[in-house]
Short mmCIF file of C-alpha atoms and ligand atoms in Angstrom, two decimals:
data_model
loop_
_atom_site.label_atom_id
_atom_site.label_comp_id
_atom_site.label_asym_id
_atom_site.label_seq_id
_atom_site.Cartn_x
_atom_site.Cartn_y
_atom_site.Cartn_z
CA MET A 12 -30.03 -4.22 -13.61
CA ASP A 13 -30.42 -6.04 -10.86
CA PRO A 14 -28.51 -3.95 -7.85
CA ARG A 15 -28.33 -7.53 -5.60
CA THR A 16 -25.66 -8.98 -8.91
CA ASN A 17 -23.83 -6.00 -9.40
CA PRO A 18 -20.23 -7.47 -9.33
CA TYR A 19 -18.15 -4.64 -9.10
CA SER A 20 -16.47 -3.81 -5.88
CA PRO A 21 -14.89 -0.21 -5.17
CA GLY A 22 -13.14 0.14 -1.75
CA ALA A 23 -9.92 -0.06 0.29
CA GLY A 24 -8.25 -3.07 -0.42
CA THR A 25 -11.98 -4.88 -1.46
CA PRO A 26 -10.94 -7.88 -3.84
CA PRO A 27 -11.86 -7.36 -7.52
CA PRO A 28 -14.05 -9.55 -9.22
CA ASP A 29 -11.04 -10.04 -11.66
CA LEU A 30 -7.70 -9.02 -10.64
CA ALA A 31 -6.62 -7.69 -14.11
CA GLY A 32 -3.04 -7.12 -15.54
CA ARG A 33 -1.01 -8.34 -12.08
CA ASP A 34 -0.53 -11.32 -12.97
CA SER A 35 3.35 -11.32 -14.06
CA LEU A 36 3.74 -9.76 -10.21
CA ILE A 37 2.10 -12.42 -8.72
CA GLU A 38 4.12 -14.92 -10.53
CA ALA A 39 7.51 -13.08 -9.56
CA ALA A 40 6.66 -13.07 -5.97
CA ALA A 41 5.70 -16.85 -5.99
CA ILE A 42 9.12 -17.15 -7.84
CA ALA A 43 10.74 -15.28 -4.87
CA LEU A 44 9.33 -17.35 -2.27
CA ASP A 45 9.87 -20.56 -3.55
CA ARG A 46 13.67 -19.80 -4.49
CA ILE A 47 14.14 -18.34 -0.88
CA ARG A 48 12.09 -21.85 0.63
CA ASP A 49 14.69 -23.81 -1.45
CA GLY A 50 17.78 -21.73 0.01
CA LEU A 51 18.46 -19.23 -2.77
CA SER A 52 18.31 -15.49 -3.00
CA ALA A 53 15.94 -13.53 -4.16
CA ARG A 54 14.94 -10.05 -3.14
CA SER A 55 12.14 -8.54 -1.27
CA LEU A 56 9.27 -6.82 -2.88
CA VAL A 57 8.52 -2.91 -2.44
CA MET A 58 4.99 -2.17 -4.25
CA TYR A 59 4.73 1.58 -4.55
CA GLY A 60 1.81 3.36 -6.20
CA LEU A 61 -0.96 6.16 -5.70
CA ARG A 62 -3.79 5.84 -4.07
CA GLY A 63 -6.28 3.66 -5.29
CA VAL A 64 -4.02 1.68 -7.72
CA GLY A 65 -4.58 -1.96 -6.38
CA LYS A 66 -1.18 -2.51 -3.75
CA THR A 67 -3.25 -3.40 -1.01
CA VAL A 68 -5.55 -6.35 -3.11
CA LEU A 69 -2.13 -7.29 -4.68
CA LEU A 70 -0.50 -7.30 -1.64
CA ASN A 71 -3.41 -9.58 -0.20
CA GLN A 72 -3.59 -11.82 -3.46
CA ILE A 73 0.32 -12.70 -2.84
CA ARG A 74 0.00 -13.55 0.45
CA LEU A 75 -3.05 -15.80 0.65
CA ASP A 76 -0.87 -17.52 -2.41
CA ALA A 77 1.92 -17.42 -0.32
CA GLU A 78 -0.08 -18.83 3.03
CA ALA A 79 -1.35 -21.38 0.37
CA ASN A 80 1.96 -22.80 -0.26
CA GLY A 81 3.13 -23.10 3.07
CA THR A 82 4.65 -19.70 3.77
CA ILE A 83 4.41 -18.23 6.98
CA ALA A 84 2.85 -15.02 7.11
CA VAL A 85 3.14 -12.07 9.19
CA SER A 86 0.59 -9.46 7.92
CA MET A 87 0.50 -5.76 8.68
CA GLU A 88 -0.82 -2.32 8.22
CA ALA A 89 1.33 0.62 9.41
CA PRO A 90 -1.22 3.29 10.61
CA GLU A 91 0.19 6.89 10.61
CA GLY A 92 1.98 7.24 13.73
CA ARG A 93 2.22 3.85 15.06
CA SER A 94 5.71 2.65 15.80
CA LEU A 95 6.84 -0.50 14.22
CA PRO A 96 7.39 -2.60 17.15
CA ALA A 97 3.55 -2.01 18.26
CA ILE A 98 2.50 -3.34 14.80
CA LEU A 99 5.06 -6.04 14.48
CA LEU A 100 5.00 -7.55 17.78
CA PRO A 101 1.03 -8.91 17.74
CA SER A 102 1.01 -10.13 14.04
CA LEU A 103 4.20 -11.75 14.48
CA ARG A 104 2.48 -13.52 17.70
CA SER A 105 -0.33 -14.92 16.07
CA SER A 106 1.28 -15.96 13.03
CA LEU A 107 3.67 -17.57 15.08
CA LEU A 108 1.28 -19.40 17.21
CA ARG A 109 -0.39 -20.28 14.22
CA LEU A 110 2.64 -22.39 13.44
CA SER A 111 3.52 -23.57 16.47
CA ARG A 112 0.08 -25.66 17.04
CA SER A 113 1.53 -28.40 14.55
CA GLU A 114 3.19 -30.89 16.24
CA ALA A 115 6.63 -31.25 13.82
CA THR A 116 7.02 -27.34 14.63
CA LYS A 117 6.84 -26.77 18.08
CA ALA A 118 9.57 -27.26 20.01
CA GLY A 119 11.65 -24.36 17.96
CA PHE A 120 9.10 -22.12 18.29
CA LYS A 121 8.96 -22.00 21.95
CA ARG A 122 12.64 -20.00 22.01
CA ILE A 123 10.73 -17.50 19.68
CA PHE A 124 8.47 -16.51 21.99
CA GLY A 125 11.07 -16.13 24.55
CA VAL A 126 12.67 -13.90 22.48
CA LEU A 127 9.47 -12.40 21.35
CA ALA A 128 8.86 -11.75 25.18
CA SER A 129 12.36 -9.90 25.92
CA PHE A 130 11.96 -7.90 22.72
CA ALA A 131 8.46 -6.43 23.82
CA LYS A 132 9.86 -6.19 27.35
CA ALA A 133 12.73 -4.12 26.00
CA PHE A 134 10.62 -1.45 24.11
CA ARG A 135 7.76 -1.03 26.26
CA MET A 136 9.16 1.87 27.86
CA LYS A 137 10.70 3.52 24.66
CA TYR A 138 7.34 2.97 22.67
CA ASP A 139 4.27 3.72 24.48
CA ASP A 140 1.73 2.44 22.14
CA ILE A 141 2.88 -1.20 22.38
CA GLU A 142 0.20 -3.32 23.76
CA PHE A 143 1.31 -6.55 23.54
CA SER A 144 1.40 -9.38 26.50
CA ILE A 145 2.96 -12.78 26.13
CA ASP A 146 2.66 -15.26 29.08
CA ILE A 147 6.19 -16.50 28.72
CA GLU A 148 9.47 -15.78 30.47
CA PRO A 149 11.45 -13.09 28.64
CA GLU A 150 14.65 -14.78 27.54
CA GLU A 151 17.28 -12.60 29.08
CA GLY A 152 20.20 -10.74 26.97
CA ILE A 153 18.83 -11.27 23.63
CA ALA A 154 16.80 -9.09 21.45
CA ASP A 155 16.31 -6.75 24.73
CA SER A 156 19.27 -4.47 24.45
CA GLY A 157 16.78 -1.65 23.65
CA ASP A 158 18.74 -0.51 20.36
CA LEU A 159 15.74 -1.48 17.51
CA GLU A 160 18.40 -2.12 15.23
CA HIS A 161 20.20 -4.48 17.18
CA ASP A 162 17.16 -6.71 18.48
CA LEU A 163 15.01 -6.54 15.51
CA THR A 164 18.18 -8.10 13.95
CA GLU A 165 18.43 -10.81 16.52
CA LEU A 166 14.59 -11.21 16.22
CA PHE A 167 14.68 -12.16 12.82
CA ARG A 168 17.56 -14.35 13.49
CA VAL A 169 16.09 -16.25 15.86
CA ILE A 170 12.62 -16.76 13.93
CA GLY A 171 14.86 -17.44 10.51
CA GLU A 172 17.04 -19.76 12.11
CA THR A 173 13.96 -21.68 13.41
CA ALA A 174 11.66 -21.30 9.96
CA LYS A 175 15.31 -22.50 8.16
CA ALA A 176 15.49 -25.74 10.60
CA ARG A 177 11.88 -26.38 9.52
CA GLY A 178 11.83 -25.79 5.94
CA VAL A 179 9.09 -23.12 5.92
CA VAL A 180 9.73 -19.26 5.11
CA VAL A 181 8.21 -16.78 7.10
CA SER A 182 7.18 -13.30 5.27
CA LEU A 183 6.71 -10.34 6.56
CA PHE A 184 3.54 -8.31 4.59
CA ILE A 185 3.43 -4.57 5.24
CA ASP A 186 0.92 -2.47 4.26
CA GLU A 187 1.78 1.56 3.97
CA LEU A 188 4.74 1.03 5.03
CA GLN A 189 5.85 5.05 4.31
CA TYR A 190 4.30 5.39 7.93
CA VAL A 191 7.25 3.79 9.33
CA GLU A 192 9.28 6.59 10.92
CA GLU A 193 12.66 6.58 9.28
CA LYS A 194 15.11 5.14 12.13
CA GLN A 195 12.42 2.22 12.59
CA LEU A 196 12.28 1.44 8.72
CA ALA A 197 16.30 1.66 8.90
CA ALA A 198 15.94 -0.86 11.74
CA LEU A 199 13.79 -2.97 9.56
CA ILE A 200 15.78 -3.08 6.56
CA THR A 201 19.20 -4.04 8.25
CA ALA A 202 17.29 -6.92 10.11
CA LEU A 203 16.27 -8.08 6.71
CA HIS A 204 19.56 -7.20 5.78
CA SER A 205 21.63 -9.49 7.91
CA ALA A 206 18.71 -12.34 7.73
CA ASN A 207 19.56 -12.25 3.95
CA GLN A 208 23.10 -12.51 4.22
CA HIS A 209 23.00 -15.47 6.30
CA ASN A 210 20.88 -17.22 3.58
CA LEU A 211 17.75 -17.19 6.28
CA PRO A 212 14.21 -17.65 5.12
CA ILE A 213 12.81 -14.55 6.12
CA THR A 214 11.53 -12.00 3.58
CA LEU A 215 9.26 -8.76 3.24
CA PHE A 216 6.69 -8.04 0.88
CA ALA A 217 5.65 -4.44 1.06
CA ALA A 218 3.47 -1.34 -0.43
CA GLY A 219 2.85 1.93 -0.19
CA LEU A 220 2.83 5.65 -1.47
CA PRO A 221 5.45 6.68 -4.08
CA GLN A 222 7.35 8.55 -1.00
CA LEU A 223 8.66 5.25 -0.29
CA LEU A 224 10.93 4.91 -2.82
CA GLY A 225 12.80 7.80 -1.31
CA LEU A 226 12.36 6.98 2.21
CA LEU A 227 13.62 3.61 2.17
CA GLY A 228 16.79 4.89 0.29
CA LYS A 229 17.16 7.34 2.67
CA ALA A 230 16.64 5.32 5.86
CA LYS A 231 19.49 2.99 4.11
CA SER A 232 21.64 3.40 1.16
CA TYR A 233 21.51 0.11 0.27
CA ALA A 234 17.90 -0.38 0.05
CA GLU A 235 17.84 -0.36 -3.42
CA ARG A 236 19.89 -3.41 -3.52
CA LEU A 237 18.07 -5.57 -1.03
CA PHE A 238 14.70 -4.54 -2.69
CA ASP A 239 12.81 -5.09 -5.67
CA PHE A 240 10.83 -2.11 -6.57
CA GLN A 241 7.77 -2.53 -8.45
CA MET A 242 5.86 0.96 -9.43
CA ILE A 243 1.90 -0.09 -9.71
CA GLY A 244 0.02 2.15 -11.61
CA ALA A 245 -2.74 2.83 -13.93
CA LEU A 246 -3.45 -0.68 -15.98
CA SER A 247 -3.25 -0.67 -19.93
CA PRO A 248 -6.12 0.51 -21.60
CA GLU A 249 -6.40 -3.58 -22.70
CA TYR A 250 -6.58 -4.87 -18.91
CA ALA A 251 -8.68 -1.56 -17.63
CA ARG A 252 -11.18 -3.11 -20.34
CA GLU A 253 -11.17 -6.75 -19.31
CA ALA A 254 -11.64 -5.23 -15.59
CA ILE A 255 -14.94 -3.79 -16.58
CA VAL A 256 -16.14 -6.36 -19.34
CA GLU A 257 -15.33 -9.70 -18.15
CA PRO A 258 -17.56 -9.48 -14.45
CA ALA A 259 -20.21 -8.55 -16.61
CA ARG A 260 -19.87 -10.97 -19.25
CA ARG A 261 -19.83 -13.76 -16.47
CA LEU A 262 -23.52 -12.51 -15.81
CA LYS A 263 -24.43 -12.29 -19.59
CA VAL A 264 -24.15 -8.43 -19.80
CA GLU A 265 -22.43 -6.84 -22.23
CA TYR A 266 -20.53 -3.05 -22.90
CA GLN A 267 -20.97 -1.43 -26.06
CA SER A 268 -17.81 -0.13 -27.45
CA ASP A 269 -18.41 3.52 -27.49
CA ALA A 270 -19.42 2.99 -23.72
CA LEU A 271 -16.39 1.40 -22.79
CA ASP A 272 -14.36 4.20 -24.37
CA GLN A 273 -15.88 6.35 -22.33
CA ILE A 274 -15.06 4.66 -19.28
CA ILE A 275 -11.68 4.55 -20.10
CA ASN A 276 -11.46 8.08 -20.77
CA ALA A 277 -12.97 8.83 -17.84
CA THR A 278 -10.85 6.99 -15.41
CA ASP A 279 -7.68 7.27 -16.95
CA CYS A 280 -7.88 3.23 -16.52
CA TYR A 281 -6.85 3.71 -12.61
CA PRO A 282 -8.50 0.35 -10.75
CA TYR A 283 -10.42 2.10 -7.90
CA PHE A 284 -12.51 4.89 -10.37
CA LEU A 285 -12.72 1.49 -12.74
CA GLN A 286 -14.51 -0.30 -10.09
CA ALA A 287 -16.62 3.04 -9.74
CA TRP A 288 -17.78 3.05 -13.06
CA GLY A 289 -18.75 -0.64 -13.52
CA GLN A 290 -21.13 -0.24 -10.40
CA HIS A 291 -22.44 3.23 -11.53
CA CYS A 292 -23.51 1.58 -14.92
CA TRP A 293 -24.84 -1.43 -14.05
CA GLN A 294 -26.93 0.99 -11.44
CA VAL A 295 -27.71 3.51 -14.50
CA ALA A 296 -28.84 0.67 -16.81
CA GLU A 297 -31.74 -1.07 -17.84
CA GLN A 298 -30.48 -4.02 -20.10
CA SER A 299 -28.02 -5.08 -21.83
CA PRO A 300 -26.01 -4.11 -23.46
CA ILE A 301 -24.80 -0.97 -21.58
CA SER A 302 -24.76 2.00 -24.08
CA LEU A 303 -22.92 5.20 -24.36
CA ASN A 304 -25.94 7.11 -22.47
CA ASP A 305 -25.78 4.87 -19.71
CA ALA A 306 -21.71 5.39 -19.24
CA ILE A 307 -22.41 9.36 -19.44
CA GLU A 308 -24.99 9.32 -16.76
CA ALA A 309 -22.86 6.60 -14.73
CA THR A 310 -20.08 9.52 -14.74
CA GLU A 311 -21.60 12.42 -13.75
CA ILE A 312 -23.27 10.05 -11.01
CA ALA A 313 -19.47 8.33 -9.88
CA ILE A 314 -18.00 11.96 -10.18
CA ALA A 315 -20.35 13.14 -7.85
CA GLN A 316 -20.20 10.54 -5.20
CA LEU A 317 -16.08 10.43 -5.22
CA ASP A 318 -15.99 14.08 -4.83
CA SER A 319 -18.35 13.48 -1.60
CA SER A 320 -15.89 10.57 -0.66
CA PHE A 321 -13.11 9.32 -1.79
CA PHE A 322 -11.67 12.61 -2.67
CA ARG A 323 -13.32 14.99 -0.13
CA VAL A 324 -11.94 12.87 3.03
CA ARG A 325 -8.46 13.25 1.87
CA PHE A 326 -9.66 17.18 1.36
CA ASP A 327 -11.45 17.71 4.80
CA ARG A 328 -7.56 16.60 6.10
CA LEU A 329 -5.84 19.69 4.58
CA THR A 330 -5.39 23.21 6.45
CA PRO A 331 -5.92 26.17 4.41
CA SER A 332 -2.63 26.73 3.61
CA GLU A 333 -2.18 23.29 2.38
CA LYS A 334 -5.31 23.53 0.48
CA ARG A 335 -4.21 26.71 -1.13
CA TYR A 336 -1.28 24.94 -2.29
CA MET A 337 -2.73 21.96 -3.62
CA ARG A 338 -5.24 23.97 -5.47
CA VAL A 339 -2.15 26.09 -7.28
CA MET A 340 -0.79 22.64 -8.39
CA ALA A 341 -4.03 21.55 -9.67
CA GLU A 342 -4.25 24.82 -11.87
CA LEU A 343 -0.96 23.77 -13.30
CA GLY A 344 -2.56 20.29 -14.29
CA PRO A 345 -1.92 16.67 -13.46
CA GLY A 346 1.52 17.00 -12.64
CA PRO A 347 4.22 16.26 -11.38
CA HIS A 348 5.14 19.96 -11.07
CA ARG A 349 8.23 22.30 -9.98
CA SER A 350 7.71 23.62 -6.71
CA GLY A 351 9.40 26.83 -7.63
CA ASP A 352 6.19 27.00 -10.13
CA VAL A 353 3.90 26.94 -7.08
CA ALA A 354 5.62 29.04 -5.35
CA GLU A 355 5.79 31.88 -8.55
CA ILE A 356 1.90 31.12 -8.71
CA LEU A 357 1.71 31.92 -4.86
CA GLN A 358 3.76 35.18 -5.22
CA ARG A 359 5.92 33.75 -2.25
CA PRO A 360 9.45 32.88 -1.91
CA VAL A 361 10.21 28.68 -2.50
CA ASN A 362 11.38 28.41 0.87
CA SER A 363 8.51 30.25 2.54
CA ILE A 364 6.21 27.58 1.80
CA ALA A 365 8.59 24.82 2.34
CA PRO A 366 6.48 23.76 5.47
CA THR A 367 3.18 23.16 3.44
CA ARG A 368 5.03 21.16 0.84
CA SER A 369 6.52 18.98 3.95
CA SER A 370 3.44 18.68 5.30
CA LEU A 371 1.54 18.03 2.68
CA ILE A 372 4.36 14.86 1.87
CA ARG A 373 4.11 13.34 5.84
CA LYS A 374 0.20 13.24 5.41
CA GLY A 375 0.61 11.57 2.28
CA MET A 376 -1.16 13.97 -0.23
CA ALA A 377 1.54 14.81 -2.34
CA PHE A 378 5.07 13.16 -3.26
CA SER A 379 8.06 14.18 -4.75
CA PRO A 380 9.12 12.12 -7.57
CA ALA A 381 12.07 14.14 -8.07
CA HIS A 382 14.40 16.56 -6.52
CA GLY A 383 12.28 19.82 -6.21
CA ASP A 384 9.18 18.27 -7.87
CA ILE A 385 5.97 17.73 -6.50
CA ALA A 386 2.59 15.49 -7.16
CA PHE A 387 -0.54 14.36 -6.13
CA THR A 388 -0.40 10.95 -4.30
CA VAL A 389 -4.13 10.61 -5.68
CA PRO A 390 -4.75 10.55 -9.21
CA LEU A 391 -7.83 13.12 -11.01
CA PHE A 392 -7.08 15.06 -7.70
CA ASP A 393 -6.25 17.96 -9.85
CA GLY A 394 -9.77 17.78 -11.38
CA PHE A 395 -10.98 17.66 -8.07
CA MET A 396 -9.34 20.60 -6.40
CA LYS A 397 -10.54 22.71 -9.14
CA ARG A 398 -13.81 21.61 -8.92
CA MET A 399 -14.12 22.76 -5.30
CA MET A 400 -12.13 25.81 -4.86
CA GLN A 401 -11.53 28.68 -6.61
CA LEU A 402 -8.17 29.85 -7.56
CA GLU A 403 -7.32 32.73 -4.76
CA ILE A 404 -3.94 34.33 -4.06
N1 ATP B 4 -5.75 -5.12 -10.56
C1 ATP B 4 -7.26 -5.05 -10.87
N2 ATP B 4 -8.18 -4.82 -11.51
C2 ATP B 4 -9.65 -4.58 -11.25
N3 ATP B 4 -9.90 -4.02 -9.83
C3 ATP B 4 -8.62 -3.41 -8.93
C4 ATP B 4 -7.67 -4.15 -9.59
N4 ATP B 4 -6.53 -3.44 -8.61
C5 ATP B 4 -7.57 -2.86 -7.59
N5 ATP B 4 -9.02 -3.00 -7.76
C6 ATP B 4 -10.07 -2.37 -6.91
O1 ATP B 4 -9.51 -1.14 -6.93
C7 ATP B 4 -9.85 -0.31 -5.80
C8 ATP B 4 -8.77 0.00 -5.08
O2 ATP B 4 -7.70 -1.40 -4.35
P1 ATP B 4 -6.70 -0.86 -3.07
O3 ATP B 4 -7.76 -0.44 -1.87
O4 ATP B 4 -5.74 -2.40 -3.11
O5 ATP B 4 -6.02 -0.36 -3.71
P2 ATP B 4 -4.10 0.95 -2.97
O6 ATP B 4 -3.46 1.21 -4.03
O7 ATP B 4 -4.36 0.16 -1.67
O8 ATP B 4 -5.00 2.28 -2.45
P3 ATP B 4 -4.34 3.10 -1.28
O9 ATP B 4 -2.89 3.71 -1.71
O10 ATP B 4 -5.69 3.98 -0.89
O11 ATP B 4 -4.50 1.95 0.20
C9 ATP B 4 -10.77 -1.62 -5.22
O12 ATP B 4 -11.97 -1.34 -5.12
C10 ATP B 4 -10.08 -3.05 -5.83
O13 ATP B 4 -11.27 -3.88 -6.44
MG1 MG B 5 -4.07 0.04 0.04
#
């Protein structure tokens, strides 16, 4: 069919034509923000899940809705290896700048920039990845002790007090939060906790891989009471059908039911794969309705393409011993698996392969859903590993 009108959008953070099955979460986020604006309590939302389940697009949707309702969104992604101040400062500055342009809010925000400047000055030496400058005199003696936990708390307090006086909510949106290092994560939690205790309208919406849950709990044991943790997973079969059928229906294209079954089966209802399959079905089919044969052909093409891109980029980041470890996990099935079972197949003592396991977790390739367990962070990665390499011990 006409490639110009192909509605599907496989990608990273690319908004889907239909954001299926996430309405209740989007609504819960809107309720939380309204409550905070009205001075009521609401927990910050942390969304966690495997690669490609739609965390980023959900976070973005929540942010767009929040901004439409007057929330000041401070949006950022935590890249591997960057410090929290380095990613926080530029986005704080640009979001707050936007706000300070309005006459009604100008005065109070001037003070924030002074504090932002003193915070930046205090941490420039400590974190050499900070590329931030602001043409304003630092306000001495506040948020500049050099202790991140203390200074971030002060910074959030100043921002929160100003926002409260203006009747607005400031919300941080942080994607890939699992990449923020433990101490800095602890500082972020403390600062939010303190703002929360002082009833200040500053909150966090975050997304990351499943290991985020453990990382937050480890950084501060009270994290589980401060955050509302929501697992983002594969869609239900009904919503997966909707994600495939609806974009086509609007263009007067239909699917035969056995074609849909084939797609549901092959994708396990994972959002990224649904978009990829939809895109290939559209490419392969000559006309509506899209048939089972079209879906089978699309499956072959989609798998070949995923193997050379989506899966492949991740595979290429692995060392030989990590590859071997992941291959053994694949041998055991989709997972989660006991680390002990992996060690047994490798004929090695558990502690001798522990460093490999740790580095896989650090790279975001695997996570530990429970003590002693290990699982893939990428859906269907077991099948890929089996296609890519033979099991050699
Ligand atoms: N609810 C949904 N319905 C249909 N398609 C979706 C849905 N959520 C996400 N998608 C599609 O899935 C793909 C992956 O989405 P996204 O990049 O948000 O995932 P992610 O969880 O952030 O992945 P990663 O962990 O790799 O960053 C995108 O192509 C997006 O359009
Ligand atoms: Mg993402």
